[in-house]
One Martini backbone bead per residue (centre of mass of N, CA, C, O) as a GRO file, in nm:
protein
  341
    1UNK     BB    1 -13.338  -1.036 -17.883
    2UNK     BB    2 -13.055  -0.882 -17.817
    3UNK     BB    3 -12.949  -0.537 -17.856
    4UNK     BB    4 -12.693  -0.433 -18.000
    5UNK     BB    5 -12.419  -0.230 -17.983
    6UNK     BB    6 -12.252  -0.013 -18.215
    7UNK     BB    7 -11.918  -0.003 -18.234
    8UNK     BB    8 -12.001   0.307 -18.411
    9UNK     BB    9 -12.160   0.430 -18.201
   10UNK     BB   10 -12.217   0.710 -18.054
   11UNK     BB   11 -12.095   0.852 -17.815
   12UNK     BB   12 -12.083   0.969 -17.488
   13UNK     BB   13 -12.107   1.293 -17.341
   14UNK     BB   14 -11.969   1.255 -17.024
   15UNK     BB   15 -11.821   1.536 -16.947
   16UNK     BB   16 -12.043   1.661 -16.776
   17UNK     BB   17 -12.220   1.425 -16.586
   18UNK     BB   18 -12.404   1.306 -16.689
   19UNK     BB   19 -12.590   1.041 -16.770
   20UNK     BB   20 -12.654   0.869 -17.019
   21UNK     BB   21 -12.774   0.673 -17.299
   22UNK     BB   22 -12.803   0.451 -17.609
   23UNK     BB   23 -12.992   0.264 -17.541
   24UNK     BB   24 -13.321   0.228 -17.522
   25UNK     BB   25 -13.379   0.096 -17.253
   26UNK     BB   26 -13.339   0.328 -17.076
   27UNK     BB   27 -13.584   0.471 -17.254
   28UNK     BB   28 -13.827   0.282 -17.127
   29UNK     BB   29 -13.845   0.415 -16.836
   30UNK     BB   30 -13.954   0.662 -16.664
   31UNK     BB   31 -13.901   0.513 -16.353
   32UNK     BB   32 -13.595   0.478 -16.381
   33UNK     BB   33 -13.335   0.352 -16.165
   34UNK     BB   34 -13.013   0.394 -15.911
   35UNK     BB   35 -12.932   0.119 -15.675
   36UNK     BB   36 -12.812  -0.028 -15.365
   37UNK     BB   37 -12.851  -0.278 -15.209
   38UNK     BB   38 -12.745  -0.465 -14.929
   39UNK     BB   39 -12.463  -0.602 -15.099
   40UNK     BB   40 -12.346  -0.356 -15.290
   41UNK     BB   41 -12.523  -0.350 -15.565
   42UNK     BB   42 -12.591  -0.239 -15.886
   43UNK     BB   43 -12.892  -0.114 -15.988
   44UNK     BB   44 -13.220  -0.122 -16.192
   45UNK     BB   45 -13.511   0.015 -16.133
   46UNK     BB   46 -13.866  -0.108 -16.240
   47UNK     BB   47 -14.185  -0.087 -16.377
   48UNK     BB   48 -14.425  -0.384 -16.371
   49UNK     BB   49 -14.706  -0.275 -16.355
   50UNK     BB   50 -14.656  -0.364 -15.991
   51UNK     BB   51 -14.378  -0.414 -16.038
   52UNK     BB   52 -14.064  -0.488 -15.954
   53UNK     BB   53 -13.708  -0.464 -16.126
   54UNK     BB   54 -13.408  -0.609 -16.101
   55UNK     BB   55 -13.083  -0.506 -16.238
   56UNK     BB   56 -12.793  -0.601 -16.300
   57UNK     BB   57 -12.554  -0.464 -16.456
   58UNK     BB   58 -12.414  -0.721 -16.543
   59UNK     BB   59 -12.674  -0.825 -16.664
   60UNK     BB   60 -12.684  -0.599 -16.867
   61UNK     BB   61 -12.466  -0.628 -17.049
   62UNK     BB   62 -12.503  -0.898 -17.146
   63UNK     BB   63 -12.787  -0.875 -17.287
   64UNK     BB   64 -12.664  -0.609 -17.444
   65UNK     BB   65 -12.382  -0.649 -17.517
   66UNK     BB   66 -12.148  -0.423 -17.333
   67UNK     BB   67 -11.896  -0.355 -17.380
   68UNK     BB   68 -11.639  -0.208 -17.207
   69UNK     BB   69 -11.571   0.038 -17.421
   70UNK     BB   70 -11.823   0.123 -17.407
   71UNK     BB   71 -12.054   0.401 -17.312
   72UNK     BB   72 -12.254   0.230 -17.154
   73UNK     BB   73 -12.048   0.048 -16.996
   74UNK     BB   74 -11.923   0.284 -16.843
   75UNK     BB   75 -12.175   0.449 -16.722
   76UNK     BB   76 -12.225   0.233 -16.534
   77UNK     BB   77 -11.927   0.241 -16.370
   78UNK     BB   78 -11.975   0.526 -16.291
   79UNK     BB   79 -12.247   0.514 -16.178
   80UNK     BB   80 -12.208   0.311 -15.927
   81UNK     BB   81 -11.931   0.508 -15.827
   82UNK     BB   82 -12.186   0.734 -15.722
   83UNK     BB   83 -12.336   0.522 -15.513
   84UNK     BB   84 -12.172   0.574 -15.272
   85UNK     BB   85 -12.271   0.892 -15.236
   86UNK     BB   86 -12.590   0.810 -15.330
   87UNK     BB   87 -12.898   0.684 -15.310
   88UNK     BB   88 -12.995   0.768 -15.602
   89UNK     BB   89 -13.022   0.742 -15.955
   90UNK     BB   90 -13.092   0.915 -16.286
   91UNK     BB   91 -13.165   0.995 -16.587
   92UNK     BB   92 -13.055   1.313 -16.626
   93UNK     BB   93 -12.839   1.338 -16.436
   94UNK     BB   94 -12.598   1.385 -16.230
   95UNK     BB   95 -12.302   1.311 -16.077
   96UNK     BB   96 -12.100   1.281 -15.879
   97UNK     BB   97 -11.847   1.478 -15.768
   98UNK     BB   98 -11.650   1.270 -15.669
   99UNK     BB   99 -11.657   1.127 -16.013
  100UNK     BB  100 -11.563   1.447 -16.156
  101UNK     BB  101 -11.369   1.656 -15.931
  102UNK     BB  102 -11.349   1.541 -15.623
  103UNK     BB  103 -11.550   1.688 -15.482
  104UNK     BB  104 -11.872   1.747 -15.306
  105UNK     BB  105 -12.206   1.648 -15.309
  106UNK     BB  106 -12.181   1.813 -15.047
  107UNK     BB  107 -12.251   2.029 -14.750
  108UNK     BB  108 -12.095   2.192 -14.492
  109UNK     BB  109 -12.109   2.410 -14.248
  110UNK     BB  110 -12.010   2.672 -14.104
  111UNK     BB  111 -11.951   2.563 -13.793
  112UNK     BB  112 -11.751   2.370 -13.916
  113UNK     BB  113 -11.543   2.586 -14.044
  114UNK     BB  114 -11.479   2.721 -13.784
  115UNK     BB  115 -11.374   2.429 -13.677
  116UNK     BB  116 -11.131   2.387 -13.900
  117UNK     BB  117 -10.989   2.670 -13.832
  118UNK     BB  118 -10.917   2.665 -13.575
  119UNK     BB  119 -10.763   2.406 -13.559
  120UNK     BB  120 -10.534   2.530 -13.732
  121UNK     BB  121 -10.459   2.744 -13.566
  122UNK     BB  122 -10.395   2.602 -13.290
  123UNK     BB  123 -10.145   2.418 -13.427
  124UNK     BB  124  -9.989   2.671 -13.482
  125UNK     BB  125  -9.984   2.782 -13.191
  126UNK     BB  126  -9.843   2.500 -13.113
  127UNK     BB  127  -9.587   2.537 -13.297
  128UNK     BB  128  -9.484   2.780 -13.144
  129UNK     BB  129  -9.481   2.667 -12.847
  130UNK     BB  130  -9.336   2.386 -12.890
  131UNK     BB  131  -9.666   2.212 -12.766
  132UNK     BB  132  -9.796   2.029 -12.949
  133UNK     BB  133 -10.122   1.949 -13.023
  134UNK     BB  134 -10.443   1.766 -13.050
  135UNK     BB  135 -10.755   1.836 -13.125
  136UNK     BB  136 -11.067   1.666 -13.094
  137UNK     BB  137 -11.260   1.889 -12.962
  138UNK     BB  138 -11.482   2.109 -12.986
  139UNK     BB  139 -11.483   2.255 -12.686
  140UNK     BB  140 -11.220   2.289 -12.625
  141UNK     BB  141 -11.085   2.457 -12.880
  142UNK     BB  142 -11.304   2.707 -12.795
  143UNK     BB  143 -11.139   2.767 -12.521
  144UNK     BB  144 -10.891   2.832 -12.649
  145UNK     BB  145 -10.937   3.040 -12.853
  146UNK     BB  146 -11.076   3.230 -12.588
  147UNK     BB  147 -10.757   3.277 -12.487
  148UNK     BB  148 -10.631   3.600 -12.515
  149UNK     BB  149 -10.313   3.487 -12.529
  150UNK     BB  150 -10.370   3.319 -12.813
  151UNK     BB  151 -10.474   3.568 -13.000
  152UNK     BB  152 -10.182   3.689 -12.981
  153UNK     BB  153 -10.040   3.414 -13.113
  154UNK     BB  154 -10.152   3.414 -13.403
  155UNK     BB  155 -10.002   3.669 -13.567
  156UNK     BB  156  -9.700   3.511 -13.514
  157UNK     BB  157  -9.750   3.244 -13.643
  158UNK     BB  158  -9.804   3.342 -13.962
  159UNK     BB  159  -9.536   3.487 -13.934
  160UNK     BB  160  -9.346   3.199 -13.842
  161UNK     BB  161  -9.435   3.042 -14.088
  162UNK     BB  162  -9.401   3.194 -14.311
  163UNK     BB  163  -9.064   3.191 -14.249
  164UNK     BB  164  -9.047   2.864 -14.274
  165UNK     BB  165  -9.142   2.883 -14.593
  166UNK     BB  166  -9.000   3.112 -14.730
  167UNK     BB  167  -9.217   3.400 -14.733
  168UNK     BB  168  -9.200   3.588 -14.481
  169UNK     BB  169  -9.333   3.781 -14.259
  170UNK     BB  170  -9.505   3.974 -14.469
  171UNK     BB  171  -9.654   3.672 -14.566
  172UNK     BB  172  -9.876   3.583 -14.382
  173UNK     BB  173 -10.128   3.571 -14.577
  174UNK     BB  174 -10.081   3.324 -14.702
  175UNK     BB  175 -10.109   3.142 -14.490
  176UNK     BB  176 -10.405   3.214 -14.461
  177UNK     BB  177 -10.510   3.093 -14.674
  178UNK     BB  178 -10.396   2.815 -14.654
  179UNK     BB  179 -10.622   2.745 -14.446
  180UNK     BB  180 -10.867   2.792 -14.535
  181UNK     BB  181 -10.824   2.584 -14.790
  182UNK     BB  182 -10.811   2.339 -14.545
  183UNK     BB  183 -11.059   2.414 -14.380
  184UNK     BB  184 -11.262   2.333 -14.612
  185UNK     BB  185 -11.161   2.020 -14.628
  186UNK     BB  186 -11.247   1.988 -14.321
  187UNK     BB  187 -11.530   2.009 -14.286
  188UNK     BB  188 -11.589   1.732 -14.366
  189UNK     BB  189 -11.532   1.634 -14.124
  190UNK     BB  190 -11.630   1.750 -13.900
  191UNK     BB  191 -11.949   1.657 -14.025
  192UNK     BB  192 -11.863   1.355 -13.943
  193UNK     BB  193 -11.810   1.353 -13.672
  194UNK     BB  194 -12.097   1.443 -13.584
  195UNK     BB  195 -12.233   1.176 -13.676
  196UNK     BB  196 -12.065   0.964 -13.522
  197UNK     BB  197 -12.208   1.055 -13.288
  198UNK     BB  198 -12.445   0.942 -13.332
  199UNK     BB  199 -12.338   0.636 -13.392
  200UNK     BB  200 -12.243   0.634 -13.074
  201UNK     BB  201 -12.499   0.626 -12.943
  202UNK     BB  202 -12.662   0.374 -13.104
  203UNK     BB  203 -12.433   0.206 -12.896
  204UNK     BB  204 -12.537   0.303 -12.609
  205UNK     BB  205 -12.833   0.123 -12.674
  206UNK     BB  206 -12.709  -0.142 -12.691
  207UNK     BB  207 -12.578  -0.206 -12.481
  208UNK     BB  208 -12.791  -0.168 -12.269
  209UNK     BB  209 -12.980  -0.377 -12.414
  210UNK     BB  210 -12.804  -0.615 -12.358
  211UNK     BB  211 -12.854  -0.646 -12.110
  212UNK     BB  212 -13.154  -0.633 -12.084
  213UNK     BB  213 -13.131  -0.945 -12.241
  214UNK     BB  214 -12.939  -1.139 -12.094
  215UNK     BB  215 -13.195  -1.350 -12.004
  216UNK     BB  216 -13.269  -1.394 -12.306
  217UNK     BB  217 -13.266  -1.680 -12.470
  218UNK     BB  218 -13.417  -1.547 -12.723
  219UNK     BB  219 -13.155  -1.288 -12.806
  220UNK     BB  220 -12.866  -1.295 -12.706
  221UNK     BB  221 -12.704  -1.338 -12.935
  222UNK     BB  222 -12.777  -1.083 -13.071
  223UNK     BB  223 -12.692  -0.872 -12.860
  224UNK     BB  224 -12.381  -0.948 -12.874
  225UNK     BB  225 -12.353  -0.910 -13.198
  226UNK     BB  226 -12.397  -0.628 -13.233
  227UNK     BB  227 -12.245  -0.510 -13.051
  228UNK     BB  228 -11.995  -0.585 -13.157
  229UNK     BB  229 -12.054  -0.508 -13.428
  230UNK     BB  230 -12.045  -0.212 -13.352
  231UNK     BB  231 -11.752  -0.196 -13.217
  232UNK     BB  232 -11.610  -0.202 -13.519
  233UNK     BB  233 -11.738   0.049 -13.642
  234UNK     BB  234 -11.607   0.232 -13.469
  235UNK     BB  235 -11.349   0.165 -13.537
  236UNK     BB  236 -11.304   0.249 -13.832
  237UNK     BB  237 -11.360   0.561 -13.773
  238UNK     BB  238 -11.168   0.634 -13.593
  239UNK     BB  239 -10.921   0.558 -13.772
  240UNK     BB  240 -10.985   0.788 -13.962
  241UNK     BB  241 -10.934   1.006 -13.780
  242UNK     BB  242 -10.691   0.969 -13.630
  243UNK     BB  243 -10.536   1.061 -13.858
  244UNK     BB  244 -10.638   1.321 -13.948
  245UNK     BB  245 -10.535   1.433 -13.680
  246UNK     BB  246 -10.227   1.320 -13.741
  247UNK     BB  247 -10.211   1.581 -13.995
  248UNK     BB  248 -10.257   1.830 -13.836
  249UNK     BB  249 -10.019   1.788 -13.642
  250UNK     BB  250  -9.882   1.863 -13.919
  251UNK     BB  251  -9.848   2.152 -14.013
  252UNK     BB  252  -9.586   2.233 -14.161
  253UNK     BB  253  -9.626   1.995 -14.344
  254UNK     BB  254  -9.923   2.083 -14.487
  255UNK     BB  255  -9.838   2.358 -14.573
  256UNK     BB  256  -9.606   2.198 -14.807
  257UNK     BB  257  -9.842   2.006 -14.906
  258UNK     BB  258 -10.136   2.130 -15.014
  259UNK     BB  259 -10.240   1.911 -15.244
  260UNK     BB  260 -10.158   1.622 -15.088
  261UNK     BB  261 -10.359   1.689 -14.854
  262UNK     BB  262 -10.640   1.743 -15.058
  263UNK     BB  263 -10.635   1.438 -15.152
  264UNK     BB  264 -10.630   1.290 -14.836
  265UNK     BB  265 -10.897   1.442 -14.723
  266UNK     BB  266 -11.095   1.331 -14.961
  267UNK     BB  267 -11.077   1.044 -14.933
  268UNK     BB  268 -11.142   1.014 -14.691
  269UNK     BB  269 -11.421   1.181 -14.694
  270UNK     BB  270 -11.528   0.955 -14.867
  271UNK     BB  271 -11.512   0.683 -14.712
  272UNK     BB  272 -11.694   0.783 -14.503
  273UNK     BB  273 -11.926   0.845 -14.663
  274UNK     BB  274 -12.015   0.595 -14.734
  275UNK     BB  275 -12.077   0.462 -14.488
  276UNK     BB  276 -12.235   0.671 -14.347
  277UNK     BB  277 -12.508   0.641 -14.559
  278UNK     BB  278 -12.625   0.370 -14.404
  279UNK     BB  279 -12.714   0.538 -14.152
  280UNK     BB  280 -12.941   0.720 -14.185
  281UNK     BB  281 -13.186   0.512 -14.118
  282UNK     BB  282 -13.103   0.444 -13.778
  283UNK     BB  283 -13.089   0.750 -13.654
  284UNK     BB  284 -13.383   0.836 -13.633
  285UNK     BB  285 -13.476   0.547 -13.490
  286UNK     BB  286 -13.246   0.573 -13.211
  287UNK     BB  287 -13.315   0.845 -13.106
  288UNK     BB  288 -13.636   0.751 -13.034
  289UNK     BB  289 -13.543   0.537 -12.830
  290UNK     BB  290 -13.586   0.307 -12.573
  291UNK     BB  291 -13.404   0.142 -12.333
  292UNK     BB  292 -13.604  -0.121 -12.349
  293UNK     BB  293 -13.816  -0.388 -12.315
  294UNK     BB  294 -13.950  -0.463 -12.675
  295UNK     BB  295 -14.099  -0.537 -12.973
  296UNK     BB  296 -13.980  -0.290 -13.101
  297UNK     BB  297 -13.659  -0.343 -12.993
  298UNK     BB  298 -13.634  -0.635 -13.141
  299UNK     BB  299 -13.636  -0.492 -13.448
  300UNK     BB  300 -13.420  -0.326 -13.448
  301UNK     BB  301 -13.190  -0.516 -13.342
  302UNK     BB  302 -13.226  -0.691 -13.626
  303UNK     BB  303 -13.186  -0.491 -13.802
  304UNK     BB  304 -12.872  -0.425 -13.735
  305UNK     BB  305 -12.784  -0.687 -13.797
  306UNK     BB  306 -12.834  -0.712 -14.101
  307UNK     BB  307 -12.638  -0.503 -14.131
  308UNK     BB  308 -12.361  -0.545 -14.010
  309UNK     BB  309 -12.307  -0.841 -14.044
  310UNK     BB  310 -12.186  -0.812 -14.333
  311UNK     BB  311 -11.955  -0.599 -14.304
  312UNK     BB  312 -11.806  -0.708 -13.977
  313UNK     BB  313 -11.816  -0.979 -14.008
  314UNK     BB  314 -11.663  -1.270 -14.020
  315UNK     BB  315 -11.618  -1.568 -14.195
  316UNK     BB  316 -11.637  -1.746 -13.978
  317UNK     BB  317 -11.907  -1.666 -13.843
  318UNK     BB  318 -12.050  -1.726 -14.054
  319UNK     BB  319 -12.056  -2.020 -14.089
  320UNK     BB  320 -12.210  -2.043 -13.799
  321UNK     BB  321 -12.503  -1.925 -13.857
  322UNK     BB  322 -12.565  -2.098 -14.096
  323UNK     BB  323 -12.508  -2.377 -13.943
  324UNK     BB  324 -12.783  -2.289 -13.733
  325UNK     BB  325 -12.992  -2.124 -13.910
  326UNK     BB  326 -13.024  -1.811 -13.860
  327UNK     BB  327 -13.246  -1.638 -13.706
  328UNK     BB  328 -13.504  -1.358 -13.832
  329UNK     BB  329 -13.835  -1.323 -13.718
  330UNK     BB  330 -13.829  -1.646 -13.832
  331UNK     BB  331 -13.655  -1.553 -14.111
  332UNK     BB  332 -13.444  -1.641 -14.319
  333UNK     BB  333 -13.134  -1.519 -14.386
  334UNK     BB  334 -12.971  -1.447 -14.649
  335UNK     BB  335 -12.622  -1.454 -14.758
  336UNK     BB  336 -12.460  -1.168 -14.956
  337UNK     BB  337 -12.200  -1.119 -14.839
  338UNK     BB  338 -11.952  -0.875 -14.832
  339UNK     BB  339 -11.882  -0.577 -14.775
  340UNK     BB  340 -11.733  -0.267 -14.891
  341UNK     BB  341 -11.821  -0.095 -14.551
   0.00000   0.00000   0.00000
């Protein structure tokens, strides 16, 4: 019979961020972790023999009878949503930082944060000239940057925000702090835009390859499914970038309000982050190959589709391929439910 947790065992002292539990059972594999499946369950995957046993949370909870308000059905509840962050944990590890501190587990390099100081230093200078644009580019950018009457115009810009702040055109470092500290917080949305762009590449590729397969009637299907089901991820990207270019583009309105800010730049960081974390496995096998017809890119086509297709197919779509007893493979592939990204 499974061994219920006594409602007055010693609490988890999860206040430091660490994994920790009080049942035996999770100390009784020396090789558990924690990972999510492919439809974006939480499980504890261990090795039994020669073989691994996969286990939902929700079904350890039960086992072990872990009440909802225990100690050690909280830290699976931690798991999870830190899951969302890393592809997998252990016990004796930290959590992500997104679910302690919300800071980011993970960091942009010098060059982001150099394109995210400009972003918005060139803002506050297009705030200056009446003339205010969005950079979407950072190409572009760059070129605005080192065009020397605008090197002019940025310490005048300092100036007449720090006067607009209410804080004297004296105290213009004020200023320069304050982009700082949200360009540290861009840095990581301009680190994500340039993996997008990545995931752009693979769109590009598909497409191609749609093309290229047109004529197959045992593929088109797959390849137009593809396609579509590409462009509709491309779509989600870009709507989350697109916001928060037109949040850097008021920039005054920015400045005045720098912690609701840096709460608004986390979130979406943080869900782009989640989204982009299952394309990592994609971007180096499709960048590796070349848009031609062959057996190894009709599994490649085949393998986007079972990513893509829980996440972002409708549910009528769903019902037809059901119904039609969608092959991939060969193998007929079940269908685990809607993704949550």
């Amino acid at each position: 019979m499974a061994e219920a947790v006594s409602s007055n065992a010693k609490t988890n002292d999860s206040d430091d961020g660490v994994i920790r539990f009080e049942h035996k059972f999770f100390g009784s594999f020396d090789d558990l972790y924690f990972r999510l499946t492919d439809t974006g369950e939480a499980v504890a995957v261990l090795k039994l023999a020669a073989n691994e046993a996969i286990l939902g949370f929700d079904g350890i909870k039960r086992e072990f009878m872990l009440k909802p308000d225990s100690a050690d059905a909280k830290m699976l509840d931690k798991v999870a949503e830190g899951l969302q962050f890393v592809r997998g944990l252990r016990p004796g590890e930290s959590l992500p930082k997104e679910v302690t501190t919300r800071e980011a587990s993970w960091d942009p390099t010098e060059r982001h944060r150099r394109i995210a100081r400009q972003r918005l230093t060139m803002q506050l200078v297009t705030w200056l000239t009446g003339n205010e644009h969005i950079f979407t580019s950072s190409e572009e950018l760059m070129q605005v940057a080192d065009d020397p009457q605008v090197k002019k115009n940025i310490n005048l810009a300092f100036a007449e925000a720090a006067e607009e702040l209410g804080l004297g055109r004296e105290r213009r470092e004020e200023v320069v702090q304050y982009i700082e500290t949200l360009a540290k917080e861009l840095a990581y949305i301009e680190c994500e835009r340039d993996f997008f762009a990545e995931i752009c590449k693979i769109d590009e590729k598909v497409q191609t390859l749609r093309r290229i397969y047109s004529a197959d009637r045992s593929m088109i299907d797959t390849t137009d499914q593809v396609a579509r089901l590409s462009q509709r991820a491309l779509k989600v990207f870009r709507d989350y970038f697109e916001q928060v270019d037109a949040q850097t583009g008021e920039i005054l309105s920015m400045l005045k309000n720098i912690d609701n800010q840096i709460d608004y730049i986390r979130s979406v960081r943080d869900e782009v982050h989640r989204r982009q974390l299952p394309w990592e496995d994609f971007v180096p096998i499709w960048k590796s190959l070349y848009a031609v017809r062959s057996d190894e890119n009709t599994n490649r086509i085949r393998d986007l589709y079972q990513f893509l297709a829980p996440r972002f197919m409708q549910v009528n779509e769903w019902v037809l391929v059901t119904k039609r007893g969608f092959e991939t493979g060969g193998k007929k592939k079940p269908i685990g439910g809607t993704m949550r990204w």
